[in-house]
Coordinates of C-alpha atoms (C1' of nucleotides) in Angstrom, one line a residue:
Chain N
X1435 CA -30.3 -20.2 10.9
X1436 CA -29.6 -22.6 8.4
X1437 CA -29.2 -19.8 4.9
X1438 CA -26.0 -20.8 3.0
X1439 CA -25.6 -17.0 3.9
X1440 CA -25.1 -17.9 7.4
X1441 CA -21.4 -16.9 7.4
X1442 CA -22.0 -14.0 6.1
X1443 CA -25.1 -12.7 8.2
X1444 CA -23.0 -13.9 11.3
X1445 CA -20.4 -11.1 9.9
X1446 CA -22.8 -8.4 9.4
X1447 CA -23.9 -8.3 12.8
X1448 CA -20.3 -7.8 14.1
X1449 CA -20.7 -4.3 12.4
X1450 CA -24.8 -3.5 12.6
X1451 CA -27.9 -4.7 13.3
X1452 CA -29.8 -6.7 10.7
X1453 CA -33.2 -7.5 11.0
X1454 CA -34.6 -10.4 9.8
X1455 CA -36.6 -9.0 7.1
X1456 CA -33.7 -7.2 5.7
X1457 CA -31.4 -10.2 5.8
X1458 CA -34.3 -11.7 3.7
X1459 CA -34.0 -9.2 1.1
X1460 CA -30.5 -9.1 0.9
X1461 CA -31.0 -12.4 0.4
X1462 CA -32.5 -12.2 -2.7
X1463 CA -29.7 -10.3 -4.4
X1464 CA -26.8 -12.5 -3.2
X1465 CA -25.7 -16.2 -4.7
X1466 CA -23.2 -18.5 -4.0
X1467 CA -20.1 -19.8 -6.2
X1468 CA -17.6 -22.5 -5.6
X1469 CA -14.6 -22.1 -7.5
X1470 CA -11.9 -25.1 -8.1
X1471 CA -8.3 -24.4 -7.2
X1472 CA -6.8 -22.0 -9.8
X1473 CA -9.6 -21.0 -11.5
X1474 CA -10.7 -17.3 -11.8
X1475 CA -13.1 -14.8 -10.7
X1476 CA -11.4 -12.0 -12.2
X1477 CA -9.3 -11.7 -15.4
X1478 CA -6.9 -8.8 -16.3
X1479 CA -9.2 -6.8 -19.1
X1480 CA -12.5 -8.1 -17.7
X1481 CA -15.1 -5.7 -16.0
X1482 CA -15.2 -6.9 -12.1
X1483 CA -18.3 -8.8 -12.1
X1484 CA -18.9 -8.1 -8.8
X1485 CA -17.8 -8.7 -5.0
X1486 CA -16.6 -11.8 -3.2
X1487 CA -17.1 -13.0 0.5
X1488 CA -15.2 -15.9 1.3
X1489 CA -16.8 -18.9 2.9
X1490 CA -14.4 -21.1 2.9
X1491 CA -11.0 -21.5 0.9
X1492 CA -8.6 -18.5 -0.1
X1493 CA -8.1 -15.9 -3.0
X1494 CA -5.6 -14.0 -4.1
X1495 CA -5.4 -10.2 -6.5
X1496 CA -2.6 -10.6 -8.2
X1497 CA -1.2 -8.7 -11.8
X1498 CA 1.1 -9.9 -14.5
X1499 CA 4.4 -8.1 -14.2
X1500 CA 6.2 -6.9 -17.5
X1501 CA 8.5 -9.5 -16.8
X1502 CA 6.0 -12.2 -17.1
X1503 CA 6.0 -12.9 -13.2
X1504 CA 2.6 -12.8 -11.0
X1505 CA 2.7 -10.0 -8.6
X1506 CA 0.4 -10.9 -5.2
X1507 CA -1.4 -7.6 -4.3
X1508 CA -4.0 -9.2 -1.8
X1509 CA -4.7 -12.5 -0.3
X1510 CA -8.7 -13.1 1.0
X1511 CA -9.9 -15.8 3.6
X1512 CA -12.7 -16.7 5.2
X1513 CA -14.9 -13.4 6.4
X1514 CA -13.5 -10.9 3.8
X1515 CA -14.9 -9.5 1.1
X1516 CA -12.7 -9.6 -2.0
X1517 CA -12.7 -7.2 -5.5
X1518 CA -11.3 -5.3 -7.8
X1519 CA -13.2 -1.5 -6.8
X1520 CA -11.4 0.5 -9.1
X1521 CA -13.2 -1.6 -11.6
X1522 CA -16.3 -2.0 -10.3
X1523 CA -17.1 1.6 -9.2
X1524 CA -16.2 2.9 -13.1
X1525 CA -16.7 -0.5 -14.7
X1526 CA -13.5 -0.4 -16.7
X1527 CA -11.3 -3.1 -17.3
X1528 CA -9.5 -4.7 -14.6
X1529 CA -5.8 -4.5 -14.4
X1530 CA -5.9 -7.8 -12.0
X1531 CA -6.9 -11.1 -11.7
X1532 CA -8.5 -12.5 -8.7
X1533 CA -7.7 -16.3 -8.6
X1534 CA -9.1 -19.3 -6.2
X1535 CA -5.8 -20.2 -4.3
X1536 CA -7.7 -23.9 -2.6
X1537 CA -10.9 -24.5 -3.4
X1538 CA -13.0 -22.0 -2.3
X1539 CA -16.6 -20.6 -1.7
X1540 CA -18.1 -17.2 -1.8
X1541 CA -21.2 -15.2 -2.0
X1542 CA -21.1 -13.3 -4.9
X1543 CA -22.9 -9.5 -4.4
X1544 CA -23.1 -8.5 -8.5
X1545 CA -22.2 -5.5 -9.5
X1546 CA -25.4 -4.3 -11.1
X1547 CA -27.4 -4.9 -8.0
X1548 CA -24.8 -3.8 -5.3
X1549 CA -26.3 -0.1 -5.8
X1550 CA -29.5 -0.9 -5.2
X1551 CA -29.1 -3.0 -2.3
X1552 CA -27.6 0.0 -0.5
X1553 CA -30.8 1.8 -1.3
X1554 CA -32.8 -0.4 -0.1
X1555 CA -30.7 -1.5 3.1
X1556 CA -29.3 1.5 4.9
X1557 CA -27.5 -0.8 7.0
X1558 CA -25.8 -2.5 4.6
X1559 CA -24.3 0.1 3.6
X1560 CA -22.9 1.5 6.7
X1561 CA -21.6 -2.0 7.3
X1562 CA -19.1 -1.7 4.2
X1563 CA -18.5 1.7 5.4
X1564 CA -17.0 0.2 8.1
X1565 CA -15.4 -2.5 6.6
X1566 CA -13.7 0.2 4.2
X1567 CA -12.2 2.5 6.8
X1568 CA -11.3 -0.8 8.2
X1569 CA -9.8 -1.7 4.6
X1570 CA -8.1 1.4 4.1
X1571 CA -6.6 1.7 7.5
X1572 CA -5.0 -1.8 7.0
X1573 CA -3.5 -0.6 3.5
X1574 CA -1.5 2.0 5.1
X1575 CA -0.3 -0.1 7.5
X1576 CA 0.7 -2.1 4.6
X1577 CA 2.6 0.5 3.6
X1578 CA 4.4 1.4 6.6
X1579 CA 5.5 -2.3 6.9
X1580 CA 6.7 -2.1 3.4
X1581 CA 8.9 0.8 3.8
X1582 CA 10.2 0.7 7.2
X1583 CA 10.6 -3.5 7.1
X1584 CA 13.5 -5.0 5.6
X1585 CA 12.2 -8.0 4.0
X1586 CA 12.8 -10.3 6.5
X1587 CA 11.6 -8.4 9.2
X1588 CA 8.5 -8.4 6.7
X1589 CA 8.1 -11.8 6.3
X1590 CA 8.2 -12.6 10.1
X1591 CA 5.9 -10.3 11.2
X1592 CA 3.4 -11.5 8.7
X1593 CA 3.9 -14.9 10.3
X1594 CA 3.3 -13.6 13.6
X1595 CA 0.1 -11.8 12.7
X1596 CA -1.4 -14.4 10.6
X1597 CA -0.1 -17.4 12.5
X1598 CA -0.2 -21.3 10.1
X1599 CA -1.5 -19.0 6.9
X1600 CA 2.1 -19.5 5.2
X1601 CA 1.1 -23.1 5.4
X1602 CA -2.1 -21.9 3.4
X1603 CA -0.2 -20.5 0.1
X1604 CA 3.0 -21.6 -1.9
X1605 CA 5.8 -19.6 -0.7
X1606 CA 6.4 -17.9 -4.3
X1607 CA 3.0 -16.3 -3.9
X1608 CA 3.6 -15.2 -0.3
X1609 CA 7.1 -14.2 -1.7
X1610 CA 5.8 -11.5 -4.3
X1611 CA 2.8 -10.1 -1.8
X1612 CA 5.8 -9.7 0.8
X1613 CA 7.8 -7.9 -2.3
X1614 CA 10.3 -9.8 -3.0
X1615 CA 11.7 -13.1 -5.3
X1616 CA 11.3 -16.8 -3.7
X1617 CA 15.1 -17.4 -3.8
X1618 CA 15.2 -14.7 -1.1
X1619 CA 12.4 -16.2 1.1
X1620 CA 14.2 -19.4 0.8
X1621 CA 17.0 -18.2 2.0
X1622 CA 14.9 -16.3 4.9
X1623 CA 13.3 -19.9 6.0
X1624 CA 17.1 -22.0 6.1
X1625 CA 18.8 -19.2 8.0
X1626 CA 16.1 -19.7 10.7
X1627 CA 15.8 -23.5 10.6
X1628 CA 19.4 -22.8 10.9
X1629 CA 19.4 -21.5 14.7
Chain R
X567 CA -23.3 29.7 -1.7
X568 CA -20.7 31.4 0.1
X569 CA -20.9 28.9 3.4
X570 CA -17.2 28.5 4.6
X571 CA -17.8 24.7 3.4
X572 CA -18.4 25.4 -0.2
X573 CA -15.8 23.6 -1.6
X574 CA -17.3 20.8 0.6
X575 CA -20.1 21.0 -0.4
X576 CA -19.3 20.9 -4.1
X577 CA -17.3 18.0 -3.8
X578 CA -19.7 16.2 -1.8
X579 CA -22.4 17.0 -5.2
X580 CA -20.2 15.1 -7.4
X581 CA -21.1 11.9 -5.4
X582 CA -24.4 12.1 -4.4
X583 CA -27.3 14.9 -4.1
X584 CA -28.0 16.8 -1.0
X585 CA -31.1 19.5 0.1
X586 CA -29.8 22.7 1.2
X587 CA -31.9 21.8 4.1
X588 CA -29.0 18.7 4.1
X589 CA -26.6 20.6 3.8
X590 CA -27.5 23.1 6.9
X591 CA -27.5 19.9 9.3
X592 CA -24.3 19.0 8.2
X593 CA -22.8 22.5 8.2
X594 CA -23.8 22.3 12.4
X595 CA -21.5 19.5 12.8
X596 CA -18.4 21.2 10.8
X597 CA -15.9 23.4 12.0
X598 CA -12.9 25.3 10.3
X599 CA -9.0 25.1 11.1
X600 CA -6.3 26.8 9.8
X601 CA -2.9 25.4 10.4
X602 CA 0.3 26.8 9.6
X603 CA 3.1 25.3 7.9
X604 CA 5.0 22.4 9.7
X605 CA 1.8 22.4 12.7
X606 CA 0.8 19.3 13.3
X607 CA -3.2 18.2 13.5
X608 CA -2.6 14.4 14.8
X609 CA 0.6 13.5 16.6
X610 CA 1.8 9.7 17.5
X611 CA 0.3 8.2 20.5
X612 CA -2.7 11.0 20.4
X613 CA -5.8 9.3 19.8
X614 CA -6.9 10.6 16.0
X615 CA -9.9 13.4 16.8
X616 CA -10.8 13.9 13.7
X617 CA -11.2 13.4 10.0
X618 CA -10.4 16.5 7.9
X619 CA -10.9 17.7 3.8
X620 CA -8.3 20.0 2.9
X621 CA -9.4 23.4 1.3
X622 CA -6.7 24.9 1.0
X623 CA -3.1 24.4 1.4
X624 CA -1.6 20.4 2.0
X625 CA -1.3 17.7 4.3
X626 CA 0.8 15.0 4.8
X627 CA 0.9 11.6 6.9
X628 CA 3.8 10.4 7.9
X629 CA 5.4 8.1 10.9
X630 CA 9.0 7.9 13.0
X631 CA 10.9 5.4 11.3
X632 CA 13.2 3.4 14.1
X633 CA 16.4 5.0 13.1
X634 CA 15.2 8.8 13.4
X635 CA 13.8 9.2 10.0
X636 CA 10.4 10.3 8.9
X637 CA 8.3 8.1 6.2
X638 CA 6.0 10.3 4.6
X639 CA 3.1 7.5 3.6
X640 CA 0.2 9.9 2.6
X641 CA -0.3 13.2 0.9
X642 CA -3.5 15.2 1.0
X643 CA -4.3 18.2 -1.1
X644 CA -7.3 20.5 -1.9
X645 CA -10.7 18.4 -1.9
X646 CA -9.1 15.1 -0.2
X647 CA -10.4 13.4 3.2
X648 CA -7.0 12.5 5.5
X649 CA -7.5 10.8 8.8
X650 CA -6.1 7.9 11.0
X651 CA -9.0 5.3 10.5
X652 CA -7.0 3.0 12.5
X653 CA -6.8 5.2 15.4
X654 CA -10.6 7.1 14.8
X655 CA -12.4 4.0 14.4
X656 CA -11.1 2.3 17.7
X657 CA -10.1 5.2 19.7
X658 CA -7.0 4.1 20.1
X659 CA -3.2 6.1 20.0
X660 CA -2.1 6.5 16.7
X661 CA 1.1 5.1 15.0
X662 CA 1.1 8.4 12.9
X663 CA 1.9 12.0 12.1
X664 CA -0.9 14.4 10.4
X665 CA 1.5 17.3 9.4
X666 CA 0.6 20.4 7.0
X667 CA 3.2 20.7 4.3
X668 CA 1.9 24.3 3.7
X669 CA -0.5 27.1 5.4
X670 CA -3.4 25.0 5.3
X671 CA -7.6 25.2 5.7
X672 CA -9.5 22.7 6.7
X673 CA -12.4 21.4 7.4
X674 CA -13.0 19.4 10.2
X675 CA -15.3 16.6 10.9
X676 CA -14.5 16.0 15.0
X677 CA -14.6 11.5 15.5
X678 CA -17.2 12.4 18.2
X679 CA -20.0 13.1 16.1
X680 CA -19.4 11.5 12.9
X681 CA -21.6 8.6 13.9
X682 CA -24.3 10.9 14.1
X683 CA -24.0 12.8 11.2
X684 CA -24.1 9.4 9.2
X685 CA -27.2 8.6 10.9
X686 CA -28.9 11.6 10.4
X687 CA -27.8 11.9 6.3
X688 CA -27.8 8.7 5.1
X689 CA -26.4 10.2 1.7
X690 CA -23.4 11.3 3.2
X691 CA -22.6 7.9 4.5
X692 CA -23.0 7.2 1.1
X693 CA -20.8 9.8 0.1
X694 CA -18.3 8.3 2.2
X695 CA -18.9 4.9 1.2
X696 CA -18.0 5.5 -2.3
X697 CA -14.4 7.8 -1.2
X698 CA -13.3 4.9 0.9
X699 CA -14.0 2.7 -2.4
X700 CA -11.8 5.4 -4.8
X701 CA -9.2 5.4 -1.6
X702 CA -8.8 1.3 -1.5
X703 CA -8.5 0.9 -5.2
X704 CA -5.9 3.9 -5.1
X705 CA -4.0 2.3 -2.2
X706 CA -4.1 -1.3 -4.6
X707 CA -2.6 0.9 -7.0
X708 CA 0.2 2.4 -5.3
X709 CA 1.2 -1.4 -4.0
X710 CA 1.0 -2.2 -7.1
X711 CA 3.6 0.7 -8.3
X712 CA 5.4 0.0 -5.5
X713 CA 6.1 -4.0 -6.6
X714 CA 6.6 -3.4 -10.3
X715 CA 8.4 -0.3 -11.1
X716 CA 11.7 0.1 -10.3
X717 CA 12.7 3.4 -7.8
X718 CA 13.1 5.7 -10.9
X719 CA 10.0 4.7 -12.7
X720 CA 7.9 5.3 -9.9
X721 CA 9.3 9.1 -10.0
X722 CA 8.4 9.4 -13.4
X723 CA 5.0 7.8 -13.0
X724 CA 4.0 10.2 -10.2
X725 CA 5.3 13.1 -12.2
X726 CA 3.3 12.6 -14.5
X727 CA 0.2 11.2 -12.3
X728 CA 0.3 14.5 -10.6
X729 CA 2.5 17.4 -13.2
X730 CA 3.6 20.3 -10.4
X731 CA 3.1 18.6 -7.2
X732 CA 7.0 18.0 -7.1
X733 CA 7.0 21.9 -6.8
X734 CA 4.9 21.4 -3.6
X735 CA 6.5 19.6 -0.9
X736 CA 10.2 19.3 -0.4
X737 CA 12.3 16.3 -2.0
X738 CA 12.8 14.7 1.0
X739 CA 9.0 14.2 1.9
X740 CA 8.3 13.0 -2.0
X741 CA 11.7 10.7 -1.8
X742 CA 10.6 8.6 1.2
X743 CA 6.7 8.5 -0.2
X744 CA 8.2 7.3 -3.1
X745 CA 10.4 5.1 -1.0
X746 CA 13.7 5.7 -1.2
X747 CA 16.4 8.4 -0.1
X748 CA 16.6 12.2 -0.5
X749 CA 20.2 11.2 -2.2
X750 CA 18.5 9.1 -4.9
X751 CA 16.0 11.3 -5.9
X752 CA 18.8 13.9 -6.4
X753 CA 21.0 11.1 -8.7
X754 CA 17.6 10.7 -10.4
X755 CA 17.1 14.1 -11.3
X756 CA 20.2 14.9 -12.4
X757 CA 20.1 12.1 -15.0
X758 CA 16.9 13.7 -16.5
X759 CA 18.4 17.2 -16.5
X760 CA 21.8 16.3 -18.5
X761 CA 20.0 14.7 -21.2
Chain K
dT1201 C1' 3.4 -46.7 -8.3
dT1202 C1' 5.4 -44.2 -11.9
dC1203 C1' 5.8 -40.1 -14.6
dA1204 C1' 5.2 -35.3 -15.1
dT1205 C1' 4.6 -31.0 -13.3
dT1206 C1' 5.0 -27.7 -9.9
dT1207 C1' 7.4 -25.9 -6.1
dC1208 C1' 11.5 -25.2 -3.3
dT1209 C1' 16.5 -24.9 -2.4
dT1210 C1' 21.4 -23.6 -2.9
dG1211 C1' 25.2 -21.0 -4.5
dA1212 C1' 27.8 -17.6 -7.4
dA1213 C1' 27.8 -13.3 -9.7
dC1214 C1' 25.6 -9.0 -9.9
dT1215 C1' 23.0 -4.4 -9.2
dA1216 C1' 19.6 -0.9 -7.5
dG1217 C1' 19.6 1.7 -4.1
dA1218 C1' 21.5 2.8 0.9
dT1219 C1' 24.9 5.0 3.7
dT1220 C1' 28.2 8.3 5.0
dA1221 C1' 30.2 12.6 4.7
dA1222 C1' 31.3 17.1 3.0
dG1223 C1' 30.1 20.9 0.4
dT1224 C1' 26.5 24.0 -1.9
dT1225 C1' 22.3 26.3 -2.5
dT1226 C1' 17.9 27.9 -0.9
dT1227 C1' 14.8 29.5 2.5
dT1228 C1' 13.6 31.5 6.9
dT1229 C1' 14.4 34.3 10.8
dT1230 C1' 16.2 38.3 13.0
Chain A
dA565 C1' 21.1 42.4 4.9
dA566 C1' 23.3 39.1 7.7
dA567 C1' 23.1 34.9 10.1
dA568 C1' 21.1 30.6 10.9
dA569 C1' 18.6 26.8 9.5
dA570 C1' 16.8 23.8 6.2
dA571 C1' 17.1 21.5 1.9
dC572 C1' 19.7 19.7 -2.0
dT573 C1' 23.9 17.7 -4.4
dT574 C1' 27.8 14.8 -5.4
dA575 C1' 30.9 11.0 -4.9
dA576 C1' 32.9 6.9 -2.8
dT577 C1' 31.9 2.8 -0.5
dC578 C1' 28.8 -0.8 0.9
dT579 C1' 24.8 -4.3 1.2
dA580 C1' 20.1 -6.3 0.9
dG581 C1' 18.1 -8.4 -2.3
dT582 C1' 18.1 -10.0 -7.5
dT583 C1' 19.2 -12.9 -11.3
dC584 C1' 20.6 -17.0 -13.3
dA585 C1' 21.3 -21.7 -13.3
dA586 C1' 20.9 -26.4 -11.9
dG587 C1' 19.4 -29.8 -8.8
dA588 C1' 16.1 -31.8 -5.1
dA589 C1' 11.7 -32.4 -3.2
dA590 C1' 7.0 -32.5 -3.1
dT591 C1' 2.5 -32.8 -5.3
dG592 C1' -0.8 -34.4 -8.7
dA593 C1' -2.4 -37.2 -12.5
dA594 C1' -2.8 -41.6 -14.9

DNA sequence: TTCATTTCTTGAACTAGATTAAGTTTTTTT
DNA sequence: AAAAAAACTTAATCTAGTTCAAGAAATGAA
């Protein structure tokens, strides 16, 4: 199969079966994006337009702090599926911004369509079913690492679950999504080049 | 309707229709549990059997910190879904505590059949489509809180998130959701009350 | 290859919140 | 109603991580 969907359809069928007629029609309610380095998908006060599988490249959620720094919610890679759902479900203005962090490529499920895709393509939707338990089971392990972690701890077993993804991001990013400053990682990274 | 499940049932009708004839199958697949105060319904290293909605009374998740502590992560009160997706979608032991806070009713969808029911009622894997949507975007949120608000905002914020529920569960259990100390939360109310 | 911008590092002073410990109040059990 | 257990408070001391500031290194643009 040669769709620029391929990616994706590979992924589906980790979760449930797909015929090919149905991947046809989903198909036809999915398009592809690339966005440069930088650039936006999402902008705090902005309506989520939709949601994002990454092909290739990385995003990030992020939110402007009161104190004018950028607070790193979520990171996306290749094979996950990337929005804002509080605004898409009651299509109210975001509170985040969802940012290319390289060069990236996704397919792009709009929002007005996403509904009626489910109707059509039972499948589908148990498939983010899954992906959501799978989503929301992850967040609270999120949470445990946050509270029972001290930072360090946090920020080397990050690197030993996503082994070579630091090398992905700059550190200040990582640094907020790992909750706290870049000084501090700094530190974190000469005290073990240290031993 | 006066099916043990009404509450359910109601709930369920904000999301998505179902037939009473619907409704019936589901009700086969549904039992009822009461558990007192301080029972527990999932216990760490017990594979998680089930996913249950609270109609009475509350829950709370929580895990075994290293040094002896618990850290209450997740609280679950009348017309909320609380499981261990981590544990219920790969069979595997759990990393967690289900606990009830008070005398507590639930219903109780066991993991063995919940496959089924999904295939048989499409709308209810709809149903739980859209909570595991509303549960991601609130767990963005609470990182969110977590990484912007200082220890004492985030107090404040959930009082007024959720005015009473303080009343509800002892400090200790709202101090380390929160996450920080029983102590703190005791400086921090103080403060308010001498002003 | 140079200039400009962005990212990373280092150190000193500081603070939000933890820890420890003892006493008090509230709730539960008998 | 008394005793026991659980939950909450207060205060002194301590520390993980912040803030601020200035310089060094890496990256990108021209």
């Amino acid at each position: 199969m040669s769709s620029p969907f391929a990616p994706l359809f590979a992924h589906i069928a980790r979760y449930v079966p797909l015929s090919a007629a149905e991947a046809d029609t989903l198909q036809t309610y999915l398009t592809r994006q690339t966005i440069a380095r930088k650039e936006h998908l999402l902008t705090e006060g902005q309506i989520c337009p939709a949601n994002y599988f990454v092909l290739r490249g990385c995003l990030r959620t992020y939110l402007a702090t009161e104190k004018g720094n950028e607070q790193t919610i979520q990171f996306g890679i290749e094979d996950w599926w990337l929005t804002d759902y509080a605004s898409l479900d009651t299509q109210t203005p975001s509170q985040f911004y969802i940012q290319a962090v390289e060069n990236t490529e996704v397919v792009v499920l709009d929002r007005r369509v996403q509904e009626e895709v489910f109707s059509r393509l039972p499948q589908l939707e148990r498939y983010f079913r899954l992906l959501l338990q799978k989503s929301t089971a992850a967040a609270l392990f999120r949470i445990k690492f946050i509270f029972s972690l001290s930072g360090e701890a946090r920020y080397h077993h990050f690197n030993s679950t996503f082994p070579g993804f630091v090398q992905r991001v700059p550190q200040y990013m990582l640094a907020s999504y790992l909750g706290f400053t870049p000084e501090f990682l700094s530190k974190i990274r000469a005290k073990v080049s240290h031993t």
